[in-house]
Amino acid sequence: MTPPAESTSSLRRSLGRTTATLLTAAMIIGTGLFAALGPTAEKAGTGLLLAITISGLVALATGLSAASVGVNFPEEGGGFTWSRKFGYPTLGFVAGCAYLGKGIVSTVVIALAFAAYTARIAQGLPPYAMHIVAAAAVLAVSAVNLRGIELNAKLLIGTLLIQLGLLAVFVGFAVPNIQLSNLSPVLGPGALPVLAGAAIFVWSWDGFMRMAIMASEVKEPRRTIPFAIIGGIAIAAVVFLAVSAAALGVLGAKEMSGRGTSDTPLIVAGTRAIGAWGLWIILAAAWLDTLTEAWGDLLTVTRVVLAMGKERELPAWLGVVHARFRSPHHAVIAIGIACTALVLFLDLRPVLAVANFFTLVWYGIVVSNSLMLPKGQRLVWRAVSWLGLAGCVALLASLPAWALLTGVATLAAVTGIRGIVRLRAS
């Protein structure tokens, strides 16, 4: 039987298993490896590798739960779309707004991190130039996003391969300098410190469920989405563990988390293992990682905005697909302009914890969606989804109170406004 032709008003299914897997890995391996390694080592000590493994298992449990729903409803929008399918449009609206808030804040913050690494490479930039560089990065990835998923996938995978090459050079030079005593005891200072380290590093896995959010652009979603999520997490795990083990072996946990090192442990380890060139190798990898992280954020948040536009939860103008490139071009333009304006005039890094709150709300709703599936439609046991949900709740509890209150107030406000608008419309 010939499959029905795709509408020109829908996104194009063009991502096969290999491309989807590598694209997932590219969207996972980002700034977290550079930003979270020192703080994780400060908590977990020599249990750093165990903390990374535990955080990866939480990501895997949540990712497989997302895959369970994505293969049954292979449309763009993730938790927004899935909640509506189960008859909970308000829950879907909360999920969509949470992902929109997370996407905008994290894109702006990561663009500023890209500018910071650019300044390091250029050996200094004035503050206003940092914001201009960050805005230019947002405009650049927005322009590429307009051209559709095929080009974006090729370019993101290309940057992934360059990053892997740079990090492989670091690991290769670091191995002869590893002191095995720095790697033990493997269990670290105890269970609670290791779990605290895992709670910090779990953000580094962000990107693991994006293929489920982009389900409408995946070929054979029932086979491809689970394969891509598991494969992407596996590739990222190898990279995270190899690079972290090299840094821990060269520096030791105490030096990794020490003053002046905790923010840049890979740069210090690279310089010690390779010499002056080590600095430039790690800087180049970090520079590419921040660019691809912002790129991936923008790529997926526009798919959620597209779905919300189609359902009139946002202006219908946002729910349009470009006839030639099959990209959500109006959503890309709107989000690109919003992020550019914010990054030009504001520094949102102090409110990153609020973005973390939005992320966990999104994860929690996605896992709740998977628990609504009948037994025959689930890819994993319910216990796996409950594990993911428990992880989300535990991580929410670890956030500062001001971030929780700000996040709850924001979502309550937009949901209240939605209710008033609908009431007046009726």
Short mmCIF file of C-alpha atoms in Angstrom, two decimals, residues 198-366:
data_model
loop_
_atom_site.label_atom_id
_atom_site.label_comp_id
_atom_site.label_asym_id
_atom_site.label_seq_id
_atom_site.Cartn_x
_atom_site.Cartn_y
_atom_site.Cartn_z
CA ALA A 198 24.40 13.65 39.72
CA ALA A 199 21.75 16.36 40.28
CA ILE A 200 24.21 18.95 38.95
CA PHE A 201 25.38 16.95 35.94
CA VAL A 202 21.91 15.81 34.82
CA TRP A 203 21.47 19.12 32.96
CA SER A 204 24.36 18.11 30.71
CA TRP A 205 22.14 15.44 29.14
CA ASP A 206 19.57 17.95 27.93
CA GLY A 207 18.75 17.13 24.32
CA PHE A 208 18.12 13.42 24.82
CA MET A 209 14.37 13.59 24.07
CA ARG A 210 14.46 16.13 21.26
CA MET A 211 13.96 13.49 18.60
CA ALA A 212 10.60 12.65 20.19
CA ILE A 213 9.69 16.36 20.12
CA MET A 214 10.62 16.41 16.41
CA ALA A 215 8.73 13.16 15.72
CA SER A 216 7.00 14.58 12.64
CA GLU A 217 10.39 14.83 10.89
CA VAL A 218 11.48 11.25 11.62
CA LYS A 219 11.18 8.35 9.19
CA GLU A 220 9.64 5.19 10.66
CA PRO A 221 9.21 6.84 14.09
CA ARG A 222 8.35 3.59 15.92
CA ARG A 223 11.81 2.22 15.12
CA THR A 224 13.84 5.39 14.74
CA ILE A 225 12.92 7.39 17.85
CA PRO A 226 13.84 4.75 20.49
CA PHE A 227 16.99 3.84 18.54
CA ALA A 228 18.04 7.50 18.29
CA ILE A 229 17.44 8.23 21.98
CA ILE A 230 19.29 5.15 23.22
CA GLY A 231 22.07 5.55 20.65
CA GLY A 232 22.46 9.28 21.25
CA ILE A 233 22.67 8.81 25.02
CA ALA A 234 25.17 5.96 24.55
CA ILE A 235 27.46 8.08 22.36
CA ALA A 236 27.23 10.99 24.80
CA ALA A 237 27.95 8.65 27.74
CA VAL A 238 31.16 7.41 26.12
CA VAL A 239 32.28 10.98 25.49
CA PHE A 240 31.29 12.25 28.94
CA LEU A 241 32.95 9.35 30.79
CA ALA A 242 36.13 9.32 28.69
CA VAL A 243 36.70 13.09 28.93
CA SER A 244 35.77 13.21 32.62
CA ALA A 245 38.01 10.26 33.47
CA ALA A 246 40.90 11.91 31.64
CA ALA A 247 40.42 15.21 33.49
CA LEU A 248 39.97 13.47 36.85
CA GLY A 249 43.02 11.29 36.29
CA VAL A 250 45.22 14.25 35.36
CA LEU A 251 44.03 16.74 37.99
CA GLY A 252 42.38 14.78 40.77
CA ALA A 253 39.03 15.68 42.32
CA LYS A 254 40.47 18.24 44.73
CA GLU A 255 42.16 20.29 42.04
CA MET A 256 39.20 19.97 39.65
CA SER A 257 36.95 21.62 42.22
CA GLY A 258 39.51 24.08 43.58
CA ARG A 259 39.36 27.83 43.34
CA GLY A 260 40.36 29.02 39.89
CA THR A 261 39.88 25.56 38.37
CA SER A 262 36.27 24.51 38.97
CA ASP A 263 34.95 26.75 36.16
CA THR A 264 37.55 25.56 33.64
CA PRO A 265 38.80 22.09 34.65
CA LEU A 266 39.11 20.88 31.06
CA ILE A 267 41.17 23.91 30.08
CA VAL A 268 43.53 23.32 33.03
CA ALA A 269 43.74 19.58 32.29
CA GLY A 270 44.28 20.22 28.59
CA THR A 271 47.08 22.68 29.25
CA ARG A 272 48.77 20.29 31.66
CA ALA A 273 48.48 17.27 29.36
CA ILE A 274 49.28 18.93 26.03
CA GLY A 275 50.87 22.27 26.83
CA ALA A 276 49.88 25.62 25.32
CA TRP A 277 48.08 23.91 22.44
CA GLY A 278 45.84 22.16 24.95
CA LEU A 279 44.24 25.48 25.82
CA TRP A 280 43.30 26.13 22.20
CA ILE A 281 42.03 22.59 21.59
CA ILE A 282 39.67 22.77 24.57
CA LEU A 283 38.61 26.33 23.74
CA ALA A 284 37.80 25.33 20.17
CA ALA A 285 35.73 22.35 21.39
CA ALA A 286 33.89 24.54 23.94
CA TRP A 287 33.28 27.22 21.31
CA LEU A 288 31.68 24.71 18.95
CA ASP A 289 29.73 23.08 21.79
CA THR A 290 28.08 26.33 22.84
CA LEU A 291 27.14 27.11 19.24
CA THR A 292 25.56 23.68 18.67
CA GLU A 293 23.78 23.84 22.04
CA ALA A 294 22.05 27.12 21.14
CA TRP A 295 21.39 25.73 17.67
CA GLY A 296 19.69 22.61 19.04
CA ASP A 297 17.62 24.61 21.52
CA LEU A 298 16.31 26.86 18.77
CA LEU A 299 15.68 23.90 16.46
CA THR A 300 13.36 22.14 18.91
CA VAL A 301 11.61 25.07 20.61
CA THR A 302 10.37 26.27 17.21
CA ARG A 303 8.70 22.87 16.68
CA VAL A 304 6.79 23.30 19.93
CA VAL A 305 5.81 26.85 18.92
CA LEU A 306 4.65 25.51 15.54
CA ALA A 307 2.38 22.97 17.26
CA MET A 308 0.99 25.63 19.62
CA GLY A 309 0.30 27.93 16.66
CA LYS A 310 -1.54 25.19 14.79
CA GLU A 311 -3.80 24.65 17.82
CA ARG A 312 -4.35 28.43 18.26
CA GLU A 313 -2.73 28.38 21.71
CA LEU A 314 -0.36 30.94 20.22
CA PRO A 315 -1.11 33.22 17.23
CA ALA A 316 -2.01 31.10 14.20
CA TRP A 317 0.67 32.92 12.17
CA LEU A 318 3.23 30.83 14.09
CA GLY A 319 1.67 27.56 12.93
CA VAL A 320 2.80 27.90 9.31
CA VAL A 321 5.30 25.70 7.44
CA HIS A 322 7.42 27.01 4.56
CA ALA A 323 6.24 25.37 1.32
CA ARG A 324 9.76 24.86 -0.08
CA PHE A 325 12.03 24.28 2.94
CA ARG A 326 9.32 22.67 5.10
CA SER A 327 10.52 24.56 8.13
CA PRO A 328 8.43 26.42 10.75
CA HIS A 329 9.78 29.69 9.36
CA HIS A 330 7.40 32.04 11.16
CA ALA A 331 8.21 30.40 14.50
CA VAL A 332 11.93 30.60 13.71
CA ILE A 333 11.67 34.29 12.85
CA ALA A 334 9.66 35.11 15.98
CA ILE A 335 11.86 33.17 18.40
CA GLY A 336 15.02 34.37 16.67
CA ILE A 337 13.98 38.03 17.01
CA ALA A 338 12.95 37.54 20.66
CA CYS A 339 16.24 35.84 21.59
CA THR A 340 18.31 38.40 19.67
CA ALA A 341 16.61 41.32 21.42
CA LEU A 342 17.04 39.71 24.84
CA VAL A 343 20.69 38.81 24.32
CA LEU A 344 21.50 42.31 23.05
CA PHE A 345 20.19 44.09 26.13
CA LEU A 346 19.98 41.59 29.00
CA ASP A 347 22.12 39.04 30.80
CA LEU A 348 19.77 36.19 31.74
CA ARG A 349 22.46 34.01 33.32
CA PRO A 350 21.32 34.87 36.88
CA VAL A 351 17.85 33.40 36.12
CA LEU A 352 19.09 30.15 34.60
CA ALA A 353 17.61 28.27 37.58
CA VAL A 354 14.15 29.34 36.39
CA ALA A 355 14.89 27.72 33.01
CA ASN A 356 15.84 24.57 34.94
CA PHE A 357 12.44 24.69 36.65
CA PHE A 358 10.69 24.96 33.28
CA THR A 359 12.75 22.04 31.97
CA LEU A 360 11.76 19.80 34.89
CA VAL A 361 8.08 20.73 34.52
CA TRP A 362 8.33 19.70 30.86
CA TYR A 363 10.07 16.42 31.76
CA GLY A 364 7.50 15.68 34.45
CA ILE A 365 4.56 16.23 32.10
CA VAL A 366 6.19 14.07 29.39
#
